[in-house]
Short mmCIF file of C-alpha atoms and ligand atoms in Angstrom, two decimals:
data_model
loop_
_atom_site.label_atom_id
_atom_site.label_comp_id
_atom_site.label_asym_id
_atom_site.label_seq_id
_atom_site.Cartn_x
_atom_site.Cartn_y
_atom_site.Cartn_z
CA MET A 1 -25.69 13.45 36.27
CA ARG A 2 -24.64 11.65 33.12
CA SER A 3 -27.33 8.69 31.72
CA SER A 4 -26.01 5.88 30.73
CA ARG A 5 -25.85 5.09 27.04
CA LEU A 6 -26.72 2.43 25.07
CA ILE A 7 -22.89 0.98 24.97
CA GLU A 8 -23.03 0.95 28.45
CA VAL A 9 -25.73 -1.54 29.59
CA GLU A 10 -25.68 -5.35 30.14
CA ASN A 11 -28.30 -6.61 27.28
CA ILE A 12 -28.42 -9.29 24.76
CA GLU A 13 -30.12 -7.30 22.18
CA VAL A 14 -26.34 -5.28 22.49
CA LEU A 15 -24.47 -8.11 22.20
CA LYS A 16 -26.10 -9.25 19.19
CA LEU A 17 -25.82 -5.86 17.59
CA PHE A 18 -22.02 -6.67 18.11
CA GLU A 19 -22.28 -9.79 16.25
CA ASP A 20 -24.03 -8.39 13.41
CA VAL A 21 -21.44 -5.75 12.94
CA SER A 22 -18.52 -8.41 13.24
CA GLU A 23 -19.75 -9.68 10.15
CA GLU A 24 -20.92 -6.56 8.73
CA ALA A 25 -17.30 -5.34 8.89
CA ARG A 26 -15.92 -8.62 7.34
CA LYS A 27 -18.07 -8.15 4.49
CA GLU A 28 -17.08 -4.49 4.38
CA LYS A 29 -13.70 -5.20 4.16
CA LEU A 30 -13.91 -7.33 0.74
CA ALA A 31 -15.97 -4.91 -0.86
CA VAL A 32 -13.57 -1.93 -0.20
CA PRO A 33 -15.24 1.29 0.40
CA PRO A 34 -14.05 4.39 -1.33
CA ILE A 35 -12.30 5.34 1.33
CA ASN A 36 -9.67 2.46 1.98
CA LYS A 37 -8.91 3.07 -2.10
CA LEU A 38 -6.53 5.96 -0.60
CA LEU A 39 -3.98 3.80 0.36
CA TYR A 40 -4.04 0.34 1.61
CA TRP A 41 -3.84 1.03 5.85
CA TRP A 42 -3.25 -2.13 7.65
CA THR A 43 -4.73 -0.86 11.25
CA ARG A 44 -7.65 1.06 9.21
CA LYS A 45 -11.18 0.40 11.24
CA PRO A 46 -14.51 -0.21 9.33
CA VAL A 47 -17.02 2.15 9.00
CA SER A 48 -19.87 0.28 10.09
CA VAL A 49 -17.67 -0.31 13.29
CA ALA A 50 -17.11 3.46 13.72
CA ARG A 51 -20.98 4.04 12.84
CA THR A 52 -21.91 1.50 15.74
CA LEU A 53 -19.24 3.20 18.19
CA THR A 54 -20.45 6.49 17.43
CA LEU A 55 -24.48 5.42 17.67
CA LEU A 56 -24.05 3.74 21.03
CA SER A 57 -21.40 5.85 22.75
CA THR A 58 -23.97 9.13 22.24
CA ILE A 59 -28.11 7.48 22.23
CA PRO A 60 -29.27 7.35 25.78
CA THR A 61 -30.17 4.06 27.24
CA PRO A 62 -34.15 4.25 27.79
CA LEU A 63 -35.01 3.82 31.26
CA GLY A 64 -38.49 2.52 33.11
CA GLU A 65 -40.42 3.87 35.43
CA ASN A 66 -38.53 2.41 38.09
CA GLY A 67 -35.20 4.30 37.19
CA GLU A 68 -33.51 1.03 35.80
CA ALA A 69 -32.89 0.17 32.24
CA ASP A 70 -35.94 -0.94 30.25
CA SER A 71 -35.05 -4.29 28.41
CA GLU A 72 -38.42 -3.78 25.91
CA LYS A 73 -37.62 0.00 25.07
CA ILE A 74 -33.87 -1.31 24.59
CA LYS A 75 -35.26 -3.93 22.01
CA LYS A 76 -36.91 -1.50 20.08
CA LEU A 77 -34.23 0.72 20.10
CA ILE A 78 -31.62 -1.04 18.98
CA THR A 79 -33.65 -1.90 15.91
CA GLU A 80 -33.89 1.69 15.04
CA VAL A 81 -30.00 1.93 15.55
CA ARG A 82 -29.74 -1.62 13.07
CA GLU A 83 -31.79 0.60 10.46
CA LEU A 84 -28.98 3.68 10.92
CA ILE A 85 -26.05 1.44 10.88
CA GLY A 86 -27.62 0.45 7.54
CA LEU A 87 -27.29 -3.61 8.67
CA ASN A 88 -28.52 -5.25 5.23
CA PRO A 89 -27.82 -8.99 3.61
CA ASN A 90 -27.81 -7.64 0.89
CA GLU A 91 -26.25 -4.29 0.68
CA ARG A 92 -23.31 -3.04 2.23
CA ALA A 93 -23.82 -0.88 5.10
CA TYR A 94 -21.42 1.91 4.52
CA ARG A 95 -23.31 2.53 0.79
CA ARG A 96 -26.67 4.06 3.60
CA ASP A 97 -27.05 6.84 3.79
CA PRO A 98 -26.51 7.62 7.92
CA LYS A 99 -29.90 9.65 8.52
CA VAL A 100 -28.49 12.38 10.56
CA GLU A 101 -31.76 14.10 11.37
CA ARG A 102 -33.21 10.72 12.79
CA TYR A 103 -30.37 10.30 15.29
CA GLN A 104 -30.24 13.67 16.17
CA LYS A 105 -33.80 12.84 17.31
CA LEU A 106 -32.65 10.36 19.93
CA LEU A 107 -30.25 12.39 21.87
CA ASP A 108 -30.70 14.32 24.40
CA PHE A 109 -28.53 16.57 23.87
CA ASP A 110 -26.94 19.10 20.84
CA PRO A 111 -24.23 16.79 19.40
CA SER A 112 -22.41 19.68 18.55
CA GLY A 113 -21.74 20.28 22.26
CA ILE A 114 -20.05 17.16 22.36
CA PHE A 115 -16.21 16.62 21.92
CA VAL A 116 -14.85 13.44 20.57
CA MET A 117 -10.70 12.97 20.64
CA ASP A 118 -8.92 10.31 19.22
CA PRO A 119 -5.16 10.61 19.77
CA PHE A 120 -4.36 8.41 17.67
CA ALA A 121 -6.67 8.31 14.94
CA GLY A 122 -4.63 7.00 11.88
CA GLN A 123 -6.35 7.72 8.62
CA GLY A 124 -9.11 8.67 10.70
CA ASN A 125 -12.41 5.90 9.92
CA LEU A 126 -13.54 6.36 13.62
CA MET A 127 -13.95 10.40 13.80
CA PHE A 128 -15.14 10.09 10.25
CA SER A 129 -19.02 8.52 11.70
CA ALA A 130 -18.61 11.12 14.25
CA LEU A 131 -18.33 13.57 12.34
CA GLU A 132 -20.90 12.64 10.03
CA TYR A 133 -23.43 12.57 12.94
CA GLY A 134 -22.32 16.50 13.53
CA LEU A 135 -20.14 15.71 16.70
CA ARG A 136 -17.13 18.07 17.28
CA VAL A 137 -14.06 15.93 16.45
CA TYR A 138 -10.44 16.46 17.04
CA ALA A 139 -8.06 13.85 15.63
CA MET A 140 -4.79 13.84 15.47
CA ASP A 141 -1.78 11.04 14.56
CA TYR A 142 1.93 11.37 14.96
CA ASN A 143 2.29 9.55 11.43
CA PRO A 144 2.85 11.99 8.90
CA VAL A 145 0.88 9.37 6.22
CA ALA A 146 -1.90 8.72 8.65
CA TYR A 147 -2.00 13.03 9.25
CA VAL A 148 -2.52 13.17 5.78
CA LEU A 149 -4.94 10.65 4.67
CA MET A 150 -6.89 12.00 7.79
CA LYS A 151 -7.09 15.28 6.39
CA SER A 152 -7.98 14.26 3.09
CA ILE A 153 -11.23 12.02 4.55
CA LEU A 154 -12.66 14.37 7.41
CA GLU A 155 -11.38 18.00 6.48
CA TYR A 156 -10.82 18.65 2.71
CA PRO A 157 -13.39 17.22 0.78
CA LYS A 158 -14.91 19.66 2.77
CA LYS A 159 -13.00 22.35 2.76
CA TYR A 160 -12.14 22.30 -0.91
CA PRO A 161 -14.88 20.87 -2.88
CA GLN A 162 -13.02 21.41 -5.62
CA LEU A 163 -10.54 19.14 -4.74
CA ALA A 164 -11.19 16.07 -7.02
CA GLU A 165 -10.77 17.79 -9.92
CA ASP A 166 -7.50 19.49 -9.52
CA VAL A 167 -6.08 16.40 -8.37
CA GLU A 168 -6.90 15.34 -11.99
CA LYS A 169 -5.74 18.11 -13.15
CA TYR A 170 -1.90 18.90 -11.60
CA GLY A 171 -1.61 14.75 -12.10
CA LYS A 172 -2.15 15.39 -15.84
CA GLU A 173 0.19 18.47 -15.70
CA LEU A 174 3.28 16.23 -13.72
CA ILE A 175 2.73 13.11 -15.88
CA GLU A 176 3.17 15.52 -18.83
CA ARG A 177 6.04 17.25 -17.60
CA THR A 178 7.46 13.97 -16.45
CA GLU A 179 7.45 12.29 -19.82
CA LYS A 180 9.03 15.28 -21.44
CA GLU A 181 11.83 15.44 -19.46
CA LEU A 182 12.57 12.18 -18.35
CA GLY A 183 10.55 9.99 -20.89
CA ARG A 184 13.45 9.29 -23.74
CA PHE A 185 15.43 7.39 -21.37
CA TYR A 186 12.33 5.03 -21.13
CA LYS A 187 11.88 4.35 -25.02
CA ARG A 188 12.00 1.43 -26.83
CA GLU A 189 11.93 -0.15 -29.83
CA GLY A 190 8.76 -3.06 -29.02
CA ARG A 191 7.17 -3.29 -26.09
CA GLU A 192 6.69 -0.86 -23.20
CA ALA A 193 9.40 -1.54 -20.56
CA LEU A 194 7.42 -1.55 -16.76
CA ASP A 195 10.36 -2.35 -15.05
CA TYR A 196 14.23 -3.61 -14.75
CA ILE A 197 15.85 -6.37 -13.36
CA TRP A 198 19.59 -5.16 -11.90
CA CYS A 199 22.08 -7.86 -9.69
CA TRP A 200 25.21 -6.50 -8.00
CA CYS A 201 27.88 -8.23 -9.37
CA ILE A 202 31.63 -9.82 -7.52
CA ARG A 203 34.13 -11.79 -8.21
CA CYS A 204 34.38 -15.31 -7.06
CA PRO A 205 37.96 -15.11 -5.11
CA TYR A 206 38.65 -18.93 -5.83
CA CYS A 207 38.32 -18.68 -9.74
CA GLY A 208 37.76 -14.90 -10.63
CA GLN A 209 34.34 -15.59 -12.08
CA ARG A 210 31.66 -12.76 -11.90
CA ILE A 211 28.96 -14.16 -9.84
CA PRO A 212 25.40 -12.00 -10.53
CA LEU A 213 23.88 -12.40 -7.20
CA THR A 214 20.06 -13.65 -6.91
CA ASN A 215 18.24 -15.43 -4.49
CA GLN A 216 16.09 -17.14 -6.72
CA MET A 217 15.85 -17.65 -10.36
CA TRP A 218 12.21 -16.43 -10.87
CA LEU A 219 11.07 -13.98 -12.36
CA ASP A 220 7.17 -15.26 -12.66
CA LYS A 221 7.11 -18.53 -10.05
CA ASN A 222 3.07 -19.03 -11.38
CA GLU A 223 4.63 -19.48 -15.20
CA LYS A 224 7.77 -20.48 -14.19
CA ILE A 225 9.25 -18.60 -16.12
CA GLY A 226 12.69 -17.35 -14.86
CA TYR A 227 16.44 -16.42 -15.85
CA TRP A 228 19.55 -18.64 -15.86
CA PHE A 229 23.10 -18.06 -15.71
CA ARG A 230 25.35 -19.52 -17.88
CA PHE A 231 29.54 -18.56 -17.00
CA ARG A 232 31.80 -18.42 -19.82
CA ASN A 233 35.29 -17.49 -19.72
CA GLY A 234 34.51 -15.45 -16.11
CA GLY A 235 31.41 -13.54 -17.76
CA PHE A 236 28.22 -14.61 -18.17
CA GLU A 237 25.55 -14.72 -20.57
CA VAL A 238 21.80 -15.03 -19.17
CA GLU A 239 18.95 -16.80 -20.57
CA ILE A 240 14.85 -16.03 -19.84
CA ARG A 241 13.22 -19.33 -20.02
CA GLN A 242 10.25 -22.18 -18.74
CA LEU A 243 12.41 -23.13 -15.66
CA SER A 244 11.61 -26.50 -13.39
CA ASN A 245 10.81 -26.15 -9.45
CA GLU A 246 14.89 -27.28 -8.95
CA GLU A 247 16.58 -24.79 -11.52
CA GLY A 248 14.18 -21.42 -10.15
CA ASP A 249 15.08 -22.42 -6.05
CA LYS A 250 18.60 -21.95 -7.86
CA PHE A 251 20.33 -18.74 -6.07
CA THR A 252 24.00 -17.12 -6.32
CA GLN A 253 23.48 -15.02 -2.72
CA LYS A 254 21.41 -16.28 -0.01
CA GLU A 255 21.59 -15.98 4.27
CA GLY A 256 24.36 -13.92 4.34
CA TYR A 257 26.47 -15.72 1.80
CA ALA A 258 27.35 -16.21 -1.31
CA VAL A 259 28.15 -19.56 -3.75
CA CYS A 260 29.89 -19.44 -7.74
CA GLU A 261 26.73 -22.14 -8.40
CA LYS A 262 28.13 -25.32 -10.41
CA SER A 263 24.74 -25.44 -11.79
CA PHE A 264 26.20 -22.35 -13.75
CA GLY A 265 29.44 -23.18 -14.50
CA GLY A 266 31.21 -22.45 -11.34
CA CYS A 267 33.93 -23.45 -9.19
CA GLY A 268 31.04 -24.33 -6.74
CA ASN A 269 33.02 -22.53 -3.66
CA THR A 270 31.67 -20.51 -0.85
CA ILE A 271 32.11 -16.70 -0.73
CA SER A 272 31.87 -14.79 2.72
CA TYR A 273 29.73 -12.06 3.83
CA GLU A 274 32.66 -10.16 4.67
CA HIS A 275 34.21 -10.56 0.93
CA MET A 276 30.68 -10.09 -1.16
CA THR A 277 29.93 -6.71 0.90
CA ARG A 278 33.48 -5.95 0.22
CA ASP A 279 33.41 -6.38 -3.52
CA ILE A 280 29.90 -4.82 -3.59
CA ALA A 281 30.92 -1.55 -1.35
CA GLN A 282 34.50 -0.93 -3.70
CA ARG A 283 33.68 -2.03 -7.04
CA ARG A 284 30.00 -1.84 -7.20
CA ASP A 285 29.41 -4.22 -10.02
CA LYS A 286 26.12 -4.56 -11.70
CA GLU A 287 24.09 -5.69 -14.37
CA LEU A 288 20.93 -5.29 -16.19
CA ILE A 289 19.43 -9.06 -16.01
CA ALA A 290 16.17 -8.51 -17.36
CA VAL A 291 13.06 -5.96 -18.53
CA VAL A 292 9.85 -6.47 -17.39
CA VAL A 293 7.30 -5.39 -20.52
CA ARG A 294 3.95 -5.00 -20.63
CA ASN A 295 1.71 -7.58 -23.00
CA LYS A 296 -1.96 -8.48 -23.23
CA ARG A 297 -1.67 -10.44 -20.21
CA GLY A 298 -0.25 -7.69 -18.17
CA LYS A 299 3.69 -8.67 -18.68
CA ASP A 300 6.32 -11.12 -19.80
CA PHE A 301 10.13 -10.45 -19.66
CA GLU A 302 12.70 -9.52 -22.28
CA LEU A 303 16.53 -9.51 -22.35
CA PRO A 304 17.48 -5.90 -22.31
CA SER A 305 19.01 -4.33 -25.60
CA GLU A 306 21.88 -2.60 -26.65
CA GLU A 307 19.22 0.78 -26.24
CA ASP A 308 17.95 -0.11 -22.79
CA ARG A 309 21.58 0.07 -21.13
CA ARG A 310 22.34 2.75 -23.69
CA ASN A 311 19.17 4.85 -22.19
CA PHE A 312 20.43 3.45 -18.75
CA GLU A 313 24.20 5.13 -19.53
CA GLU A 314 21.99 8.46 -20.82
CA ALA A 315 20.16 8.90 -17.47
CA ALA A 316 22.97 8.07 -15.20
CA LYS A 317 24.79 11.01 -17.44
CA TYR A 318 21.69 12.98 -16.90
CA LEU A 319 21.70 12.47 -13.21
CA LYS A 320 25.47 13.41 -12.90
CA GLU A 321 25.59 16.51 -15.00
CA ASN A 322 22.19 17.68 -12.99
CA TRP A 323 23.39 16.61 -9.69
CA ASP A 324 24.03 19.81 -7.93
CA SER A 325 21.02 21.87 -9.39
CA PHE A 326 19.01 18.73 -8.15
CA LEU A 327 20.24 19.03 -4.84
CA GLU A 328 19.91 22.91 -4.31
CA GLU A 329 16.34 22.38 -5.48
CA ASP A 330 16.48 20.16 -2.97
CA LEU A 331 14.97 17.27 -4.80
CA ILE A 332 17.11 14.70 -3.28
CA PRO A 333 17.20 13.41 -0.27
CA THR A 334 20.71 13.02 1.42
CA GLU A 335 19.59 12.16 4.77
ZN1 LIG B 1 34.45 -19.70 -8.67
#
């Protein structure tokens, strides 16, 4: 019969260990171990928790002469387990060597003979630790993103030791080729563009005003910078400036309806969801409102220039001309 494992015993030292590992897991989350940087994964298990689970589920419970769990021996063993996990107030456990040899001495079996299966492995952190300690691991996940991340953590580093260099090399090549083919659509005088902000536009069915649709006016709420519209002769002009809180919270579209906002010079009427969506679907009228540009602090905002609009027209033309060949090469998702 299989003997009991540490995780199964009711013992105060084991409970204290769980409490300390919870605290370590909280600190680990803030310290961000390298494998977490692959992608933000919301249900990721901390490395310290994975290590604890592997150790406690495999190390046998020490028994006394009467065949019962021996609390003195357990206490001593848990001290050793703490060492293996790497619990230390000054250094994060995930940085510590897992001390595989010391672990294997505590076992009453060959770890490579133990199969561990995680059918919902996600990114694979729990199995990462089991693999590290020499157990045989089966991990799977239905989500393709999780699956690729899992492969990158559990399998590829061992299988392809050159992987990091290759990713860097081909990443650079991809950037160079993209720059060569598409860079001209982003060239502009002055500061580099990081992003372009567009609004769908509809016609007010009451006064004929062209209304850019936005659910708030903020570009940077912390800095209190936003855009402001002035309706003129049925068209509109855009300003980028400091806004008051009241101005920043204005909108022309929210919660399923649009409004021909009086503060911008509109007629003040409310426009129904049906009219708004039909107008967008039929006319597909849109306007470039602002360009997010790079500056020393990070980002700033500019009104679009003639050059920005021309670049967009050129890019649209390029896409139209190449649409069929892009489709043929399967570069455009059509589902
Ligand atoms: Zn109106």
